[in-house]
């Protein structure tokens, strides 16, 4: 999993370098490319957190392309510029998962579609963007070109009492082929939120080791929430199978991460300790040898999680 995200990050950096460096694959944008390169180059450093990188890239885009959100400005772009902008915005959405960034991508997509220059890859990427932004209501509008991407998706339902402004998850049904969007309360006095994924070996190790500790399971019962990162990987069957094996540590899909007031991350696993809805500590990584188990227990003690 870490290698997977590392590859994605490298690909993102490569795309940005093409975009701002003036290569033939992606043209320069007027005379601004040098300033874009200067503004974005430091965020390629691995020492930057996902949050700092996201903020930096968004600020760089705002400074160098202040008119990007203008439909008139987008309409005035040449075809090759539009394709390059689409790629930039698609990758920024990967880091942010925000509704605003999806809406901006949709504007560029619509212009490409209107000009009838939309490539099959761009169409497939937009479908992945729908998954990332949790715009499932738009999924059925796509044709057979992305049938292979659609077939793995479950049915989507929304709980009657759902409130749009509050944090939420897509709850994975253990029996039926469906997920249900429902709100989740993060304001408990003590809560452990784990960002995890069954395809991640480190996450799998953490789950198995925590499940094997009866004392820890008893302590965290009804005080923990396990979710996947908000990205384009909506692996329903994997989560359903996993949850059948570990029902007390069931993983569900996070809905819109920015509503959770958690630092956005693409890495797994990460453990967030919350008190009354506020993050008081986070634990990153989980060595396969289980050496982080006492680290987690010490953190729970430090923040007075009830035993």
mmCIF file of C-alpha atoms in Angstrom, residues 109-236:
data_model
loop_
_atom_site.group_PDB
_atom_site.id
_atom_site.type_symbol
_atom_site.label_atom_id
_atom_site.label_comp_id
_atom_site.label_asym_id
_atom_site.label_seq_id
_atom_site.Cartn_x
_atom_site.Cartn_y
_atom_site.Cartn_z
ATOM 1 C CA UNK A 109 -14.373 18.088 -18.340
ATOM 2 C CA UNK A 110 -17.555 19.695 -19.675
ATOM 3 C CA UNK A 111 -15.551 21.976 -21.958
ATOM 4 C CA UNK A 112 -13.573 19.013 -23.301
ATOM 5 C CA UNK A 113 -16.822 17.151 -23.855
ATOM 6 C CA UNK A 114 -18.425 20.151 -25.579
ATOM 7 C CA UNK A 115 -15.494 20.398 -27.997
ATOM 8 C CA UNK A 116 -15.729 16.630 -28.622
ATOM 9 C CA UNK A 117 -12.040 16.185 -27.809
ATOM 10 C CA UNK A 118 -12.527 14.169 -24.625
ATOM 11 C CA UNK A 119 -10.293 11.098 -24.675
ATOM 12 C CA UNK A 120 -11.310 7.696 -23.351
ATOM 13 C CA UNK A 121 -8.666 7.965 -20.629
ATOM 14 C CA UNK A 122 -10.007 11.363 -19.569
ATOM 15 C CA UNK A 123 -13.501 9.889 -19.383
ATOM 16 C CA UNK A 124 -12.262 7.010 -17.239
ATOM 17 C CA UNK A 125 -10.310 9.388 -15.028
ATOM 18 C CA UNK A 126 -13.426 11.489 -14.537
ATOM 19 C CA UNK A 127 -15.287 8.393 -13.419
ATOM 20 C CA UNK A 128 -12.515 7.821 -10.857
ATOM 21 C CA UNK A 129 -12.910 11.454 -9.834
ATOM 22 C CA UNK A 130 -16.626 10.809 -9.206
ATOM 23 C CA UNK A 131 -15.647 8.036 -6.816
ATOM 24 C CA UNK A 132 -13.043 10.202 -5.100
ATOM 25 C CA UNK A 133 -15.524 13.070 -4.630
ATOM 26 C CA UNK A 134 -18.334 10.633 -3.676
ATOM 27 C CA UNK A 135 -20.593 11.835 -6.503
ATOM 28 C CA UNK A 136 -22.257 8.455 -6.857
ATOM 29 C CA UNK A 137 -25.496 9.973 -8.140
ATOM 30 C CA UNK A 138 -23.671 10.687 -11.422
ATOM 31 C CA UNK A 139 -22.298 7.187 -11.920
ATOM 32 C CA UNK A 140 -25.243 5.864 -13.932
ATOM 33 C CA UNK A 141 -24.888 8.622 -16.520
ATOM 34 C CA UNK A 142 -21.788 6.951 -17.930
ATOM 35 C CA UNK A 143 -21.933 4.575 -20.870
ATOM 36 C CA UNK A 144 -20.320 1.222 -21.557
ATOM 37 C CA UNK A 145 -16.846 2.718 -22.004
ATOM 38 C CA UNK A 146 -16.363 2.431 -18.261
ATOM 39 C CA UNK A 147 -18.473 -0.697 -17.696
ATOM 40 C CA UNK A 148 -15.486 -2.509 -16.210
ATOM 41 C CA UNK A 149 -15.105 0.239 -13.592
ATOM 42 C CA UNK A 150 -18.812 0.283 -12.729
ATOM 43 C CA UNK A 151 -19.337 -3.433 -12.275
ATOM 44 C CA UNK A 152 -17.466 -3.619 -8.957
ATOM 45 C CA UNK A 153 -19.583 -0.906 -7.349
ATOM 46 C CA UNK A 154 -22.406 -1.717 -4.928
ATOM 47 C CA UNK A 155 -25.822 -0.075 -4.740
ATOM 48 C CA UNK A 156 -25.851 3.287 -2.988
ATOM 49 C CA UNK A 157 -28.441 4.352 -0.426
ATOM 50 C CA UNK A 158 -28.744 7.292 1.950
ATOM 51 C CA UNK A 159 -30.229 7.063 5.427
ATOM 52 C CA UNK A 160 -33.450 9.051 5.818
ATOM 53 C CA UNK A 161 -32.059 11.017 8.774
ATOM 54 C CA UNK A 162 -28.811 11.900 6.952
ATOM 55 C CA UNK A 163 -27.572 15.497 7.398
ATOM 56 C CA UNK A 164 -25.311 16.822 4.630
ATOM 57 C CA UNK A 165 -23.266 19.147 6.835
ATOM 58 C CA UNK A 166 -22.153 16.500 9.341
ATOM 59 C CA UNK A 167 -19.373 13.874 9.122
ATOM 60 C CA UNK A 168 -20.519 10.662 7.483
ATOM 61 C CA UNK A 169 -19.516 7.230 6.252
ATOM 62 C CA UNK A 170 -20.723 4.789 3.622
ATOM 63 C CA UNK A 171 -21.682 1.836 5.806
ATOM 64 C CA UNK A 172 -20.808 -1.509 4.231
ATOM 65 C CA UNK A 173 -23.648 -4.027 4.480
ATOM 66 C CA UNK A 174 -22.347 -7.428 5.588
ATOM 67 C CA UNK A 175 -24.849 -9.409 3.503
ATOM 68 C CA UNK A 176 -26.304 -7.344 0.671
ATOM 69 C CA UNK A 177 -24.496 -5.672 -2.207
ATOM 70 C CA UNK A 178 -25.024 -2.159 -0.875
ATOM 71 C CA UNK A 179 -23.602 0.723 1.146
ATOM 72 C CA UNK A 180 -25.630 3.280 3.062
ATOM 73 C CA UNK A 181 -24.535 6.847 3.712
ATOM 74 C CA UNK A 182 -25.093 7.766 7.328
ATOM 75 C CA UNK A 183 -23.816 10.350 9.772
ATOM 76 C CA UNK A 184 -21.297 9.499 12.428
ATOM 77 C CA UNK A 185 -20.774 11.225 15.756
ATOM 78 C CA UNK A 186 -17.155 12.222 16.353
ATOM 79 C CA UNK A 187 -17.861 14.308 19.456
ATOM 80 C CA UNK A 188 -17.561 11.504 22.020
ATOM 81 C CA UNK A 189 -15.305 12.197 25.038
ATOM 82 C CA UNK A 190 -12.873 9.554 23.771
ATOM 83 C CA UNK A 191 -12.726 8.144 20.249
ATOM 84 C CA UNK A 192 -10.120 6.355 18.152
ATOM 85 C CA UNK A 193 -10.415 6.891 14.378
ATOM 86 C CA UNK A 194 -8.318 4.527 12.283
ATOM 87 C CA UNK A 195 -7.702 5.181 8.579
ATOM 88 C CA UNK A 196 -7.020 1.727 7.212
ATOM 89 C CA UNK A 197 -7.450 -0.600 4.235
ATOM 90 C CA UNK A 198 -7.458 -4.401 3.980
ATOM 91 C CA UNK A 199 -5.184 -4.277 0.914
ATOM 92 C CA UNK A 200 -2.485 -2.623 3.040
ATOM 93 C CA UNK A 201 -0.255 -5.169 4.750
ATOM 94 C CA UNK A 202 0.514 -2.752 7.589
ATOM 95 C CA UNK A 203 -3.193 -2.144 8.159
ATOM 96 C CA UNK A 204 -3.839 -5.881 8.135
ATOM 97 C CA UNK A 205 -1.094 -6.404 10.722
ATOM 98 C CA UNK A 206 -2.536 -3.672 12.943
ATOM 99 C CA UNK A 207 -6.033 -5.147 12.740
ATOM 100 C CA UNK A 208 -4.906 -8.658 13.585
ATOM 101 C CA UNK A 209 -2.712 -7.551 16.489
ATOM 102 C CA UNK A 210 -5.365 -5.287 18.013
ATOM 103 C CA UNK A 211 -7.995 -8.012 17.597
ATOM 104 C CA UNK A 212 -5.735 -10.463 19.438
ATOM 105 C CA UNK A 213 -5.569 -8.208 22.520
ATOM 106 C CA UNK A 214 -8.678 -8.838 24.602
ATOM 107 C CA UNK A 215 -7.765 -5.997 26.995
ATOM 108 C CA UNK A 216 -7.428 -3.500 24.145
ATOM 109 C CA UNK A 217 -10.591 -4.692 22.425
ATOM 110 C CA UNK A 218 -12.521 -4.349 25.672
ATOM 111 C CA UNK A 219 -11.105 -0.877 26.233
ATOM 112 C CA UNK A 220 -11.910 0.373 22.750
ATOM 113 C CA UNK A 221 -15.306 -1.267 22.357
ATOM 114 C CA UNK A 222 -17.725 1.364 21.016
ATOM 115 C CA UNK A 223 -14.863 3.894 21.098
ATOM 116 C CA UNK A 224 -13.332 3.311 17.674
ATOM 117 C CA UNK A 225 -14.181 3.908 14.028
ATOM 118 C CA UNK A 226 -12.313 2.290 11.128
ATOM 119 C CA UNK A 227 -12.506 3.902 7.685
ATOM 120 C CA UNK A 228 -10.715 3.826 4.339
ATOM 121 C CA UNK A 229 -9.072 6.951 2.876
ATOM 122 C CA UNK A 230 -11.224 9.056 0.568
ATOM 123 C CA UNK A 231 -9.873 8.086 -2.836
ATOM 124 C CA UNK A 232 -10.925 6.396 -6.073
ATOM 125 C CA UNK A 233 -10.478 2.880 -4.679
ATOM 126 C CA UNK A 234 -13.979 1.815 -3.724
ATOM 127 C CA UNK A 235 -13.182 -1.854 -3.017
ATOM 128 C CA UNK A 236 -16.563 -2.926 -1.744
#
